[in-house]
XYZ file of C-alpha atoms in Angstrom:
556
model
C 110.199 129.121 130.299
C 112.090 127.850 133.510
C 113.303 124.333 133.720
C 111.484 121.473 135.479
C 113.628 121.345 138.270
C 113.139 125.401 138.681
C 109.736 124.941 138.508
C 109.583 122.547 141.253
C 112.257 124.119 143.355
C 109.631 126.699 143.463
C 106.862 125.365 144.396
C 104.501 125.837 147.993
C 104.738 121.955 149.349
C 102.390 121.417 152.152
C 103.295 118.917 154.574
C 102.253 115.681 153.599
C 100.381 114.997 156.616
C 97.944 117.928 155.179
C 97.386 115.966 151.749
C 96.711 112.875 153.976
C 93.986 114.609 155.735
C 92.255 115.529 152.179
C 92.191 111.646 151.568
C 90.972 110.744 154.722
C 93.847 109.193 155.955
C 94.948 109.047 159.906
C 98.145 109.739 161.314
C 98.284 105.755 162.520
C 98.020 104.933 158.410
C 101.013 107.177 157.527
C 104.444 106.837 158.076
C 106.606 110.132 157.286
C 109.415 110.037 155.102
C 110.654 113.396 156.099
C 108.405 116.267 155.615
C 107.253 116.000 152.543
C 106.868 112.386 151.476
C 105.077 109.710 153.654
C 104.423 105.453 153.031
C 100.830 104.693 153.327
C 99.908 101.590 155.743
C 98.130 98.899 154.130
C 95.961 98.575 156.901
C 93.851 101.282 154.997
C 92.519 98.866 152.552
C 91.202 96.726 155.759
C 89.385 99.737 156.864
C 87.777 100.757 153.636
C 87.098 97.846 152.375
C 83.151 98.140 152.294
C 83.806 101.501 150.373
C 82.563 102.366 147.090
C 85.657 101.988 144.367
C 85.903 105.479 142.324
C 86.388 105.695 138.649
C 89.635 104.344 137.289
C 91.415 106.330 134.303
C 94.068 104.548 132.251
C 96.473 107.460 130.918
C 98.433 106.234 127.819
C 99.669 107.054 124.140
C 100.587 107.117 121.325
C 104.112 105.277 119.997
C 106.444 107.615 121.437
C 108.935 109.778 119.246
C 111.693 112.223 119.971
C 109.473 114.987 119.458
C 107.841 113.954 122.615
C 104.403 113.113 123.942
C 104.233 114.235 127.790
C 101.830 111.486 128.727
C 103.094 111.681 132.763
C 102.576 115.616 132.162
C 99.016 114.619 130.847
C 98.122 112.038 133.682
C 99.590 114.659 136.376
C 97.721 117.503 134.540
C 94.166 115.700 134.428
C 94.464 115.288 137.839
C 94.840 118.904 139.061
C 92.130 119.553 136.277
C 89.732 117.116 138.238
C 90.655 119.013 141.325
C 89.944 122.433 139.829
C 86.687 121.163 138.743
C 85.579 120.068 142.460
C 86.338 116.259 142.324
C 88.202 114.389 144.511
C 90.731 112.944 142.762
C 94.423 110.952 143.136
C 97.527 110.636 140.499
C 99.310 107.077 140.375
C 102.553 106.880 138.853
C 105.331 104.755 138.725
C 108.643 105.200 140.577
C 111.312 106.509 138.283
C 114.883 104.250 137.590
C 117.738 106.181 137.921
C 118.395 104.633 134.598
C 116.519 106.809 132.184
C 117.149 109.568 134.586
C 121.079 109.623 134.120
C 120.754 108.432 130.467
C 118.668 109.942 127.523
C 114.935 109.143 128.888
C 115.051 111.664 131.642
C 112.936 111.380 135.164
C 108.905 110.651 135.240
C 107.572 112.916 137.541
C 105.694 114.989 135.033
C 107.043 118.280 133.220
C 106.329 122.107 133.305
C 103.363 122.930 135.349
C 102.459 119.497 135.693
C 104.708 118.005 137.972
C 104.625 115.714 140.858
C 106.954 117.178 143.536
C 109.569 116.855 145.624
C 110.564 116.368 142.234
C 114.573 116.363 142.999
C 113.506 113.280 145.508
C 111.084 111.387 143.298
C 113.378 111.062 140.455
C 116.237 110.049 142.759
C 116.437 107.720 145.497
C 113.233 108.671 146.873
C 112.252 106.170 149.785
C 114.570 103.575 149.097
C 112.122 101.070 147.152
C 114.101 100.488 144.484
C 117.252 99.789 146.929
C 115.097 97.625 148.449
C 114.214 95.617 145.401
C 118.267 95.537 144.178
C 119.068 94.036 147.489
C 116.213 91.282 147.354
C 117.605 90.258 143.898
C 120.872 89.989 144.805
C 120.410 88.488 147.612
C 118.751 85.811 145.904
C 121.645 85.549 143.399
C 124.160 85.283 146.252
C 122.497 82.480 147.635
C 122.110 80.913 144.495
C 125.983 80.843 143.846
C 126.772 79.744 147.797
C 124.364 76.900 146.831
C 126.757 75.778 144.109
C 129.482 76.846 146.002
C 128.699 74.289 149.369
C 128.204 71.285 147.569
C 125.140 72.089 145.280
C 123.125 69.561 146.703
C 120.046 70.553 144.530
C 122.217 69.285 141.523
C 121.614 72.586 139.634
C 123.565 72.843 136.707
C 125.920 75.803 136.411
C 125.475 76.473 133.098
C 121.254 76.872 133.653
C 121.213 79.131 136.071
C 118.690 81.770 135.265
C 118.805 84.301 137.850
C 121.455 87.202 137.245
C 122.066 90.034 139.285
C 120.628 93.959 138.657
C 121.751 97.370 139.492
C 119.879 100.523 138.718
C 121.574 102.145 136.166
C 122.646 101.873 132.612
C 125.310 100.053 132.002
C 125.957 98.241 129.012
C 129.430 96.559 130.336
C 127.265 94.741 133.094
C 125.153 92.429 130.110
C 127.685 89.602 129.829
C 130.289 88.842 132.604
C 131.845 85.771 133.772
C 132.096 85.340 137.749
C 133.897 83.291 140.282
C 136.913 83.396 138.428
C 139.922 83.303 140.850
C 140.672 80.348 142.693
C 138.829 77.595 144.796
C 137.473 79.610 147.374
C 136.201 82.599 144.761
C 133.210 80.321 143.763
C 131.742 78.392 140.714
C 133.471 80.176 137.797
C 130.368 80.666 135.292
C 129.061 83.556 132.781
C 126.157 85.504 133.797
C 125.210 89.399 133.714
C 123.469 92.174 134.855
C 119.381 93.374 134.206
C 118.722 96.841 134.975
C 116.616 96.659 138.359
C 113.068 97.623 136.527
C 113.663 94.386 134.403
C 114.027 92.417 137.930
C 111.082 90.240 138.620
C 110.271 91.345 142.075
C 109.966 94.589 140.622
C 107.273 92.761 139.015
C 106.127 91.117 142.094
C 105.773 94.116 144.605
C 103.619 95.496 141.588
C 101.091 92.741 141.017
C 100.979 91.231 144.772
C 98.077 91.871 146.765
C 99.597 92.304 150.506
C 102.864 90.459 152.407
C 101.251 87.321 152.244
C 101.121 87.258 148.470
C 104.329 89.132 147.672
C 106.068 86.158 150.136
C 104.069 83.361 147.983
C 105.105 84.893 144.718
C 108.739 85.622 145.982
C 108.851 81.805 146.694
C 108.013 80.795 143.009
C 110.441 82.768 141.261
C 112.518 80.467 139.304
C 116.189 80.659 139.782
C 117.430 77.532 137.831
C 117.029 74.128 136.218
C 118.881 70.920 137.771
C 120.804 68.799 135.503
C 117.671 66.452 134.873
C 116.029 69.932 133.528
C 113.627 70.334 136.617
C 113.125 74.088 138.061
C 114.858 75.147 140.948
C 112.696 78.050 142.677
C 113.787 80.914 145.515
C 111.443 78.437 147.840
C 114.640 75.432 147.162
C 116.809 77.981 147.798
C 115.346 79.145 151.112
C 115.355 82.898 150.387
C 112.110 83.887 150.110
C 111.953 84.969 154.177
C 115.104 87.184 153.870
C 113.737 88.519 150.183
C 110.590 89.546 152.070
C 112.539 90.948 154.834
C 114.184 93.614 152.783
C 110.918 94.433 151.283
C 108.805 95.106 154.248
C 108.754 99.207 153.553
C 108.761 98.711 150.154
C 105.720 97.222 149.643
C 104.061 100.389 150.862
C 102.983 102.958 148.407
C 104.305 106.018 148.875
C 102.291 109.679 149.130
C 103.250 112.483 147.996
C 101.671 115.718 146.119
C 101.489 118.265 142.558
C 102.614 121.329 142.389
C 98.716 122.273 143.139
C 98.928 119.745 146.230
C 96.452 117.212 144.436
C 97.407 113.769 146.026
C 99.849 111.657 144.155
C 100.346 108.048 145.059
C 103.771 106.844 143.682
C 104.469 103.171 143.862
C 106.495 100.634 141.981
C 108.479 100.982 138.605
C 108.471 98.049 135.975
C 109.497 99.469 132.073
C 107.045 98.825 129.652
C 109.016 97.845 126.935
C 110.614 94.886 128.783
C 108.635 94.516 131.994
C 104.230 95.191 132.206
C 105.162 99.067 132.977
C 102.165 99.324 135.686
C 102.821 100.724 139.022
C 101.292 98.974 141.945
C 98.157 96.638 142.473
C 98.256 97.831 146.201
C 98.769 101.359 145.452
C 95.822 101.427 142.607
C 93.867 99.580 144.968
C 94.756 102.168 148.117
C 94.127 104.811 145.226
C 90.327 103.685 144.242
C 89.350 104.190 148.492
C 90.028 107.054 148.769
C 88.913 109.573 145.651
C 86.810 109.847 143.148
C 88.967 109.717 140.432
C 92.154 107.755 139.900
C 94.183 108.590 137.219
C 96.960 106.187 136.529
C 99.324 105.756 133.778
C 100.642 102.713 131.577
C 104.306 102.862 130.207
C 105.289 103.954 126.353
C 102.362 103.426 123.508
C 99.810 101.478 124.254
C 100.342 98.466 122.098
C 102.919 97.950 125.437
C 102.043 99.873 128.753
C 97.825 99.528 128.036
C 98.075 95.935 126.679
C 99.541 94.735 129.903
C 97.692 96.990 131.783
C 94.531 95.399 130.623
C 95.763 91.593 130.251
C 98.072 91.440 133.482
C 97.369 93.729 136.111
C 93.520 94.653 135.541
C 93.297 90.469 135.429
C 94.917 89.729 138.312
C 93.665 92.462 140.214
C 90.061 92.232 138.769
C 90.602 95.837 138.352
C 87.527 97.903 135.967
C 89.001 100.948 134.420
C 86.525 103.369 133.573
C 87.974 105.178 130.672
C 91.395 105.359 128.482
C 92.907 108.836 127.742
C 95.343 108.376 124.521
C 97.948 111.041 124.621
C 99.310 112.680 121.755
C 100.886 115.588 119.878
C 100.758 116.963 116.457
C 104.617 116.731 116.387
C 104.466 113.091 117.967
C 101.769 112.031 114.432
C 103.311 113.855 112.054
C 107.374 112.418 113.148
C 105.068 109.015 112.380
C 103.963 110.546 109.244
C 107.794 110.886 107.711
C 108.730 114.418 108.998
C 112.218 114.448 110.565
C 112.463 116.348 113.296
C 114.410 119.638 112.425
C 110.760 120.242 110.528
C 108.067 119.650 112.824
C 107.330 123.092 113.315
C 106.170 124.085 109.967
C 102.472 123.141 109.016
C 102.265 119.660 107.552
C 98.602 118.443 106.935
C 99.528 115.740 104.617
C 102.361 114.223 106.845
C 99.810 114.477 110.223
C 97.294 112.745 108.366
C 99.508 109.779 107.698
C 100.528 109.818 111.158
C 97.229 109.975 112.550
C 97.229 106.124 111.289
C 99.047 105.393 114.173
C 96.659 107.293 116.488
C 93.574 105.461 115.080
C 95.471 102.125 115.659
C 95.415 102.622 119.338
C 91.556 103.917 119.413
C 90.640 100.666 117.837
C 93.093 98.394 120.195
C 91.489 100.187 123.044
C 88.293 99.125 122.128
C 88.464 95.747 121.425
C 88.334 96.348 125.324
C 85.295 97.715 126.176
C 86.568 100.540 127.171
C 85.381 104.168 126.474
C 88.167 106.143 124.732
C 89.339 109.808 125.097
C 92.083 111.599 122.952
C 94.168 114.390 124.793
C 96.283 116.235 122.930
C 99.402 117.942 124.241
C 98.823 121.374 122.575
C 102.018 123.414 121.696
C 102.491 126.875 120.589
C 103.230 125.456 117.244
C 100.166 123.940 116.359
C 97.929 125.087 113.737
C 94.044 125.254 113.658
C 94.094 123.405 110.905
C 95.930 120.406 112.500
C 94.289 120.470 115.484
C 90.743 120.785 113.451
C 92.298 117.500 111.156
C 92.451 115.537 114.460
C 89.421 116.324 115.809
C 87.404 115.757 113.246
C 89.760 112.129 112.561
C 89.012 111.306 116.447
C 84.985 111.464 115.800
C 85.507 109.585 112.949
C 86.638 106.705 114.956
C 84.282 107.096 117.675
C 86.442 108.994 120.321
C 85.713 111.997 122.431
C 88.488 114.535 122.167
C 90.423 117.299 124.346
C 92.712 119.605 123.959
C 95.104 120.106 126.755
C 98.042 122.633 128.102
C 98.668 121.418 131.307
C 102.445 121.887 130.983
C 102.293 125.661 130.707
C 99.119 126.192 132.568
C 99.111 123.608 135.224
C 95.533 122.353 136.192
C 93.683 125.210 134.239
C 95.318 123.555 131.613
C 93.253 120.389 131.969
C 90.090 121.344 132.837
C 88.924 120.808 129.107
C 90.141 117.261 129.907
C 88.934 117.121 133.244
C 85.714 117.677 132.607
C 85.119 115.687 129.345
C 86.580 112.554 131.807
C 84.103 112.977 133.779
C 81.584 113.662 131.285
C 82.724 109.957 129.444
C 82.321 108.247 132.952
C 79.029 109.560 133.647
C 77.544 108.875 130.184
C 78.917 105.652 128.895
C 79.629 102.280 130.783
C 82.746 100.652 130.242
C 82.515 96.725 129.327
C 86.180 95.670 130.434
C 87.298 92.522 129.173
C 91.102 91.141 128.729
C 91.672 89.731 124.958
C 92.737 86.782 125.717
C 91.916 83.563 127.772
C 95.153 82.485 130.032
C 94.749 78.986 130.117
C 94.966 79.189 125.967
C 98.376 77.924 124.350
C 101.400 80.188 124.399
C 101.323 80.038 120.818
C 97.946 81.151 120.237
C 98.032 83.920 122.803
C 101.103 85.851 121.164
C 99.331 85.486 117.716
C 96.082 87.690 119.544
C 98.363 90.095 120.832
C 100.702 90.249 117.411
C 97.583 89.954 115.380
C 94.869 92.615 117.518
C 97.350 94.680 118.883
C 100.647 95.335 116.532
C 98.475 93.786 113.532
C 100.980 91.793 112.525
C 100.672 88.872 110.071
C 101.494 86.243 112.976
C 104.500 85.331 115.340
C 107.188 82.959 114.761
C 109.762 81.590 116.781
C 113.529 81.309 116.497
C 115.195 77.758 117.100
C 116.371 78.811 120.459
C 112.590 80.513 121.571
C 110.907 77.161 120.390
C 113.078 75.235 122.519
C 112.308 77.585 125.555
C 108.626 77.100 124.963
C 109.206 73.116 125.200
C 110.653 73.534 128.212
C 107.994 76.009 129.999
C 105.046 73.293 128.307
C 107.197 70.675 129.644
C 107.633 72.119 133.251
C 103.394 73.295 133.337
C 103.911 76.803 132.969
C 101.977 78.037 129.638
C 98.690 78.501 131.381
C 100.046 82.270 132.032
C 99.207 85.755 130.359
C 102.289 86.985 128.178
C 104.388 90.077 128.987
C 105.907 91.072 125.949
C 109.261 92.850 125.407
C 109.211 94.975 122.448
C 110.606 98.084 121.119
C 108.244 101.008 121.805
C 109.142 103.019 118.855
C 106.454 100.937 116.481
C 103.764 98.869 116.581
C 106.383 95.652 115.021
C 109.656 94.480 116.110
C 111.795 97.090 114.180
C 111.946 100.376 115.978
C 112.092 101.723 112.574
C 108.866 101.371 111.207
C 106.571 103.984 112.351
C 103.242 104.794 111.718
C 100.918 101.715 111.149
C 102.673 99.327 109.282
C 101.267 96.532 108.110
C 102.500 93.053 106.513
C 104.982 92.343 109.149
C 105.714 88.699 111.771
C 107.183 89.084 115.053
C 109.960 87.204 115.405
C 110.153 85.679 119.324
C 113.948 85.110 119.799
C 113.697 83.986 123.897
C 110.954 82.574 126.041
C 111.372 83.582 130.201
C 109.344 81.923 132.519
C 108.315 84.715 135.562
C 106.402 82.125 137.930
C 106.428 84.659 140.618
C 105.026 87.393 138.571
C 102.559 84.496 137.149
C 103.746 85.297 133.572
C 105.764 84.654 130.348
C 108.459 86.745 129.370
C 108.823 86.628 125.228
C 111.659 88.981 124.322
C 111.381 90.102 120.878
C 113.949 92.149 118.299
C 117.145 93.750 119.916
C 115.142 94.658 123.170
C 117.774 94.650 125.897
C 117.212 93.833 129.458
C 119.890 96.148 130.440
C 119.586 99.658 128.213
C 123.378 101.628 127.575
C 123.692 105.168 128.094
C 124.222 107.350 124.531
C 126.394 109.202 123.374
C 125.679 112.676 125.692
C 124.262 111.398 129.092
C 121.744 113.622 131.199
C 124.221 113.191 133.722
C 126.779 115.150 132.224
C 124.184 117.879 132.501
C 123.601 117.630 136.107
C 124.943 118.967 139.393
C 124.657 119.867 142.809
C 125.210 123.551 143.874
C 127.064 124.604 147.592
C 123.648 126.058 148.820
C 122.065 122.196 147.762
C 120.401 123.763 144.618
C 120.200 120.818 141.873
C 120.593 121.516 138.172
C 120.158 119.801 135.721
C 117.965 117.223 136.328
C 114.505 116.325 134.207
């Protein structure tokens, strides 16, 4: 089979101000990024807003493995299969990082015949947003350090400051650096580092704000900083939060592009799920619900991370209904949780897939506990036997979940019409009673526990000396009355990336607290989650090239 980026070099684009017209939108409420990719105006909310919402799909899955899951394949796939089925219907993805793409991860525009194109751009620098939200931070962090530089006449105290700087890109060198070394004039000499730009809290910010207004108000709470009498110092002290806002005037509007079938995608926004609330945009889910039918967007990783904070952060602050959750998963994805290594994932394994179905069932049941109808897709392969695929059928009714088989990455949309249509079958037969799991105004304390205890199933939480003094500080300073984002490995359900499956009889240990006032949550980091990933071993960018005709290879 040809490579993604064949597959997409091939493709028949339209120009985007065709896919516009399918969704309604005028040529006032679209700004053209070239000829294939265009920024939608926000204005279109304004005009719509007396217009019926359409069904929201959450698209998420199972822990993921190195066997792979294809859950952006799946989300672009159901919504070509909604298309071939005569429904109006938009894909919502997150912006890829640059990150991933030059490291092991890859890009996120989808695979195969389910792709979300111009794929080359998408994956790459796209239309700048991510610039945009690099230069905001640092920015900020600049004018943090002049602060101390002229005087510091907010008394902040060098060693408290809070606020590092990010780049977009792996690079495990940038973690811990000391800076202003040199002489007088070089600035306050003090250590600090480097987040990877999805980690950044305005990434955060541009995702959960509700127009400029509300980005600029958030923007201005982000704290940067304690004084020396322990009080926070915000981006409002530091009088940055105009300029911040400035640099994000574009970027706060979602961006339109299309599938390799020319079904509308709306790409907007790109927070990791394992140490950010992996959701894109508020504004672009919003834009999204307007104008189709059927919006189909997608959560980050497993769904003990990208679904949780879906539901208990963004569908909160957004008052956002979904109408249905699609689980993705693969027979080689449950039966790697079952014990198999990978070099045998091929071979028939009954006994190993029904272990690692455990980990499938774990998510139906989280799912539920909010309200929300639940649909398994599987990602079928060539590999697959009838008897594995009848073992997870049959498990799926057990717990109560409808169930499709998809092949969207060879077969494109024909490939998810099963899906498609059992979607809209769910949404049409059985009412989704949304509810987050927890109460915000409850106690730091006891909202980890519910998520640790409901979602990973953990025995409880505890705290590490240095966490327990964090959470002092954030009840000192009035911050606890906020939902949790937490940062945890995606590889399990627990802290420790190594135990698949559905383990059980297990704490997680919370080793740092991070208040994100702006973002209007609390950061708990958990394990050896790093806010700045490394590249391994073999980097995808080793792999990749540009030809002399412009032909890229490589990329994924």
């Amino acid at each position: 089979m040809k490579t993604d980026v064949q597959i997409a070099q091939e493709a028949n684009l339209l120009p985007i101000s065709q896919i516009a017209q399918t969704l309604d939108i005028s040529d006032d409420e679209l700004e053209l990024y070239g000829k294939y990719k265009a920024k939608l105006s926000l204005d279109i909310l304004q005009r719509l807003e007396n217009k019926k919402d359409g069904k929201l799909i959450l698209v998420t899955a199972v822990n993921p493995t190195p066997a792979g899951e294809g859950k952006t394949t799946i989300n672009v796939g159901l919504s070509m299969g909604l298309h071939k089925i005569g429904k109006k219907a938009v894909t919502l993805l997150r912006e890829p990082s640059l990150g991933p793409c030059f490291g092991i991860k890859g890009g996120a525009a989808g695979g195969g015949y389910a792709q979300v194109v111009p794929m080359e751009d998408i994956n790459l620098h796209f239309t700048g947003d991510f610039h945009a939200i690099t230069s905001a931070h640092n920015l900020l962090a600049a004018m943090v350090d002049n602060h101390l530089q002229q005087g510091n006449a907010l008394n902040i105290d060098p060693k408290r400051v809070v606020w590092k700087r990010v780049v977009d890109m792996n690079d495990r060198a940038l973690r811990k650096i000391v800076i202003g070394m040199g002489g007088k004039a070089d600035g306050v000499m003090r250590e600090s580092g480097f987040d990877i730009t999805v980690a950044s809290e305005i990434m955060a910010i541009l995702c959960l704000a509700n127009g400029l207004s509300d980005l600029k108000n958030r923007l201005g709470r982000m704290v940067v900083a304690y004084t020396m009498s322990g009080e926070a110092v915000t981006a409002n002290d530091i009088n940055a939060t105009g300029a911040m806002a400035l640099l994000l005037k574009d970027a706060i509007k979602p961006n339109l592009v299309q599938t390799l079938e020319n079904t509308p995608a709306i790409i907007h926004g790109g927070p990791f799920a394992n140490i950010a609330h992996g959701c894109n945009s508020v504004m672009a889910t919003r834009i999204g619900l307007k104008l189709a039918d059927y919006v189909v967007t997608e959560a980050g990783f497993g769904a003990d991370l990208g679904a949780e904070k879906f539901f208990d952060i963004k569908c909160r602050f957004a008052s956002l209904k979904p109408d249905a959750a699609v689980i993705v998963a693969t027979v080689k994805a449950l039966k790697m949780n079952g014990g198999v290594a990978k070099a045998d994932l091929n071979a028939e394994n009954l006994e190993a897939l029904s272990k690692g179905i455990e980990n499938l069932e774990q998510h139906i049941s989280n799912m539920k506990k909010y309200g929300v109808p639940v649909i398994v897709a599987i990602n079928r392969f060539a590999q697959d036997t009838d008897a594995e695929l009848e073992l997870l059928r049959s498990r799926c009714e057990t717990q109560g979940a409808d169930f499709a088989l998809t092949e969207v990455f060879a077969k494109g949309g024909e490939g998810g019409i099963e899906l498609a249509k059992k979607v809209v079958e769910v949404c049409e037969t059985k009412a989704s009673n949304f509810a987050p799991l927890y109460d915000e105004n409850d106690s730091i304390e006891n909202k980890l526990n519910i998520i640790a205890k409901e979602i990973y199933h953990a025995d409880g939480v505890n705290f590490t000396a240095s966490a327990q003094k964090d959470l002092d500080t954030i009840k000192k300073l009035g911050y606890d009355n906020m939902p949790i984002c937490v940062a945890k490995t995606q590889y399990s359900f627990s802290d420790n990336p190594s135990l698949l499956g559905a383990p059980r009889n297990f704490e997680i240990t919370v080793r740092e607290l991070r208040i994100s006032a702006g973002a209007n949550f609390i950061v708990a980091l958990t394990g050896d989650i790093m806010t700045m990933p490394g590249l391994p071993k073999v980097p995808a960018a080793n792999g990749m090239d540009i030809l002399e005709d412009g032909t890229i290879i490589g990329l994924s």
